[in-house]
Coordinates of N, CA and C in Angstrom, one line a residue:
M168 N 116.2 127.0 37.1 CA 115.9 127.2 38.5 C 117.2 127.2 39.3
A169 N 117.4 128.1 40.2 CA 118.6 128.2 41.0 C 118.7 127.0 42.0
G170 N 119.9 126.5 42.2 CA 120.2 125.4 43.1 C 119.8 125.6 44.5
Y171 N 119.7 126.9 44.9 CA 119.4 127.2 46.3 C 117.9 127.5 46.5
S172 N 117.1 127.3 45.5 CA 115.6 127.7 45.5 C 114.9 127.1 46.7
T173 N 115.3 125.8 47.1 CA 114.6 125.2 48.2 C 115.0 125.8 49.5
E174 N 116.1 126.5 49.6 CA 116.6 127.1 50.8 C 116.5 128.6 50.8
K175 N 115.8 129.1 49.8 CA 115.7 130.6 49.6 C 115.3 131.4 50.8
D176 N 114.3 130.9 51.5 CA 113.9 131.6 52.7 C 114.9 131.7 53.8
Q177 N 115.6 130.6 54.0 CA 116.7 130.5 55.0 C 117.8 131.4 54.6
L178 N 118.2 131.5 53.3 CA 119.3 132.3 52.8 C 118.9 133.8 53.0
L179 N 117.7 134.1 52.7 CA 117.2 135.5 52.9 C 117.2 135.9 54.3
R180 N 116.8 135.0 55.2 CA 116.9 135.4 56.7 C 118.4 135.6 57.1
R181 N 119.3 134.8 56.6 CA 120.7 135.0 57.0 C 121.2 136.3 56.4
L182 N 120.8 136.6 55.2 CA 121.3 137.9 54.6 C 120.7 139.1 55.3
R183 N 119.5 139.0 55.8 CA 118.9 140.1 56.5 C 119.7 140.3 57.8
R184 N 120.1 139.2 58.4 CA 120.9 139.2 59.7 C 122.2 139.9 59.4
V185 N 122.8 139.6 58.3 CA 124.1 140.2 57.9 C 123.9 141.7 57.6
E186 N 122.8 142.0 57.0 CA 122.4 143.4 56.7 C 122.3 144.2 58.0
G187 N 121.7 143.6 59.0 CA 121.6 144.2 60.4 C 123.0 144.4 61.0
Q188 N 123.9 143.4 60.8 CA 125.2 143.5 61.3 C 126.0 144.7 60.6
I189 N 125.8 144.9 59.4 CA 126.4 146.0 58.6 C 125.9 147.3 59.1
R190 N 124.6 147.4 59.3 CA 124.0 148.6 59.9 C 124.6 148.9 61.3
G191 N 124.8 147.9 62.0 CA 125.4 148.0 63.4 C 126.8 148.5 63.2
L192 N 127.5 148.0 62.3 CA 128.9 148.5 62.0 C 128.9 150.0 61.7
Q193 N 128.0 150.4 60.8 CA 127.9 151.8 60.5 C 127.7 152.7 61.7
R194 N 126.8 152.2 62.6 CA 126.5 152.9 63.8 C 127.8 153.0 64.7
M195 N 128.5 151.9 64.7 CA 129.7 151.8 65.5 C 130.7 152.9 65.0
V196 N 130.9 152.9 63.7 CA 131.8 153.9 63.2 C 131.3 155.3 63.4
D197 N 130.0 155.5 63.2 CA 129.4 156.8 63.4 C 129.6 157.3 64.8
T198 N 129.6 156.4 65.8 CA 129.7 156.8 67.2 C 131.1 156.7 67.8
D199 N 132.1 156.4 66.9 CA 133.5 156.3 67.3 C 133.7 155.2 68.3
T200 N 133.1 154.1 68.0 CA 133.3 152.9 68.9 C 134.8 152.5 68.8
Y201 N 135.3 151.9 69.9 CA 136.7 151.5 70.0 C 137.0 150.6 68.8
C202 N 138.2 150.8 68.2 CA 138.6 150.1 67.0 C 138.5 148.6 67.1
I203 N 139.0 148.0 68.2 CA 139.0 146.6 68.3 C 137.6 146.0 68.4
D204 N 136.7 146.7 69.0 CA 135.3 146.3 69.1 C 134.7 146.3 67.7
T205 N 135.0 147.3 66.9 CA 134.5 147.4 65.6 C 135.1 146.3 64.7
L206 N 136.4 146.1 64.8 CA 137.0 145.0 64.1 C 136.4 143.6 64.4
T207 N 136.1 143.4 65.6 CA 135.5 142.2 66.0 C 134.2 142.0 65.3
Q208 N 133.4 143.0 65.2 CA 132.1 143.0 64.5 C 132.3 142.8 63.0
V209 N 133.3 143.4 62.4 CA 133.6 143.2 61.0 C 133.9 141.7 60.8
S210 N 134.7 141.1 61.7 CA 135.0 139.7 61.5 C 133.8 138.9 61.6
A211 N 132.9 139.2 62.5 CA 131.6 138.4 62.6 C 130.8 138.5 61.4
A212 N 130.7 139.7 60.8 CA 129.9 139.9 59.6 C 130.6 139.2 58.4
T213 N 131.9 139.2 58.4 CA 132.6 138.5 57.3 C 132.4 137.0 57.4
K214 N 132.4 136.5 58.6 CA 132.2 135.0 58.7 C 130.7 134.7 58.4
A215 N 129.8 135.5 58.7 CA 128.4 135.3 58.3 C 128.2 135.3 56.8
L216 N 128.9 136.2 56.1 CA 128.8 136.2 54.7 C 129.5 135.0 54.1
Q217 N 130.6 134.6 54.7 CA 131.3 133.4 54.2 C 130.4 132.1 54.3
S218 N 129.6 132.1 55.4 CA 128.7 131.0 55.6 C 127.6 131.0 54.6
V219 N 127.1 132.1 54.2 CA 126.1 132.2 53.1 C 126.7 131.7 51.8
A220 N 128.0 132.2 51.6 CA 128.6 131.8 50.3 C 128.8 130.2 50.3
L221 N 129.2 129.6 51.4 CA 129.4 128.2 51.4 C 128.1 127.5 51.2
N222 N 127.0 128.0 51.7 CA 125.7 127.4 51.5 C 125.3 127.5 50.0
L223 N 125.5 128.6 49.4 CA 125.3 128.8 48.0 C 126.1 127.9 47.1
L224 N 127.4 127.7 47.5 CA 128.3 126.9 46.8 C 127.8 125.4 46.9
D225 N 127.5 125.0 48.1 CA 127.0 123.6 48.2 C 125.7 123.4 47.4
A226 N 124.8 124.3 47.4 CA 123.6 124.2 46.6 C 123.9 124.1 45.1
H227 N 124.9 124.9 44.7 CA 125.3 124.9 43.3 C 125.9 123.5 42.9
L228 N 126.8 123.0 43.8 CA 127.4 121.7 43.5 C 126.4 120.6 43.5
T229 N 125.5 120.6 44.4 CA 124.6 119.4 44.6 C 123.4 119.5 43.6
H230 N 123.2 120.7 43.0 CA 122.1 120.8 42.1 C 122.6 121.1 40.6
C231 N 123.1 122.2 40.4 CA 123.5 122.6 39.1 C 124.7 121.7 38.5
V232 N 125.7 121.6 39.3 CA 126.9 120.8 38.8 C 126.5 119.3 38.7
H233 N 125.8 118.8 39.6 CA 125.4 117.4 39.6 C 124.5 117.1 38.4
D234 N 123.6 118.0 38.1 CA 122.7 117.8 36.9 C 123.5 117.9 35.6
A235 N 124.4 118.8 35.6 CA 125.3 119.0 34.3 C 126.1 117.7 34.1
I236 N 126.7 117.2 35.2 CA 127.5 116.0 35.1 C 126.7 114.8 34.6
A237 N 125.5 114.7 35.2 CA 124.6 113.6 34.8 C 124.3 113.7 33.3
G238 N 124.2 114.9 32.7 CA 124.0 115.1 31.3 C 125.2 114.9 30.5
G239 N 126.3 115.1 31.1 CA 127.6 114.9 30.4 C 127.9 116.0 29.4
G240 N 129.0 115.8 28.6 CA 129.3 116.7 27.6 C 130.0 118.0 28.0
A241 N 130.0 118.9 27.1 CA 130.7 120.2 27.3 C 130.1 121.0 28.5
E242 N 128.7 120.9 28.6 CA 128.1 121.6 29.7 C 128.6 121.1 31.1
A243 N 128.9 119.8 31.2 CA 129.4 119.3 32.5 C 130.8 119.9 32.7
D244 N 131.6 119.9 31.7 CA 133.0 120.5 31.8 C 132.9 121.9 32.2
A245 N 132.0 122.7 31.6 CA 131.9 124.1 31.9 C 131.4 124.3 33.3
K246 N 130.4 123.5 33.8 CA 129.9 123.7 35.2 C 131.0 123.4 36.2
V247 N 131.8 122.4 35.9 CA 132.9 122.0 36.9 C 133.9 123.2 36.9
A248 N 134.3 123.7 35.7 CA 135.2 124.8 35.6 C 134.7 126.0 36.3
E249 N 133.4 126.3 36.1 CA 132.8 127.4 36.8 C 132.8 127.3 38.3
A250 N 132.5 126.1 38.8 CA 132.5 125.8 40.2 C 134.0 126.0 40.8
S251 N 134.9 125.5 40.1 CA 136.3 125.6 40.5 C 136.7 127.1 40.6
Q252 N 136.3 127.9 39.6 CA 136.6 129.3 39.7 C 135.9 130.0 40.8
A253 N 134.7 129.6 41.1 CA 134.0 130.2 42.3 C 134.7 129.9 43.6
I254 N 135.1 128.6 43.7 CA 135.9 128.2 44.9 C 137.2 129.0 45.0
A255 N 137.9 129.2 43.9 CA 139.1 130.0 43.9 C 138.8 131.4 44.4
R256 N 137.7 132.0 43.9 CA 137.4 133.4 44.3 C 137.1 133.4 45.8
L257 N 136.4 132.4 46.3 CA 136.0 132.4 47.7 C 137.3 132.2 48.6
M258 N 138.3 131.5 48.1 CA 139.5 131.3 48.8 C 140.3 132.6 48.9
R259 N 140.2 133.4 47.9 CA 141.0 134.7 47.8 C 140.3 135.7 48.7
A260 N 139.0 135.6 48.9 CA 138.3 136.6 49.7 C 138.7 136.6 51.2

């Protein structure tokens, strides 16, 4: 079971909101909206996606990684390494 399963509805609502922002950006480009206004909306959509990513990461750490550490062994090491790699990817984005 995914670590975010208890917050699935909330995550889906947030992703639908981001989807709406992206559609709005498409309309802005289609109608030749002023560059700075479009960039402002790109920034807002990016922040919204980053917020979703942080919620997913938190759920992964508190559920999946926590459970693996409680079990110990190689799986715990693998889950910690996996989480570290995910954090590194988020930092580069």
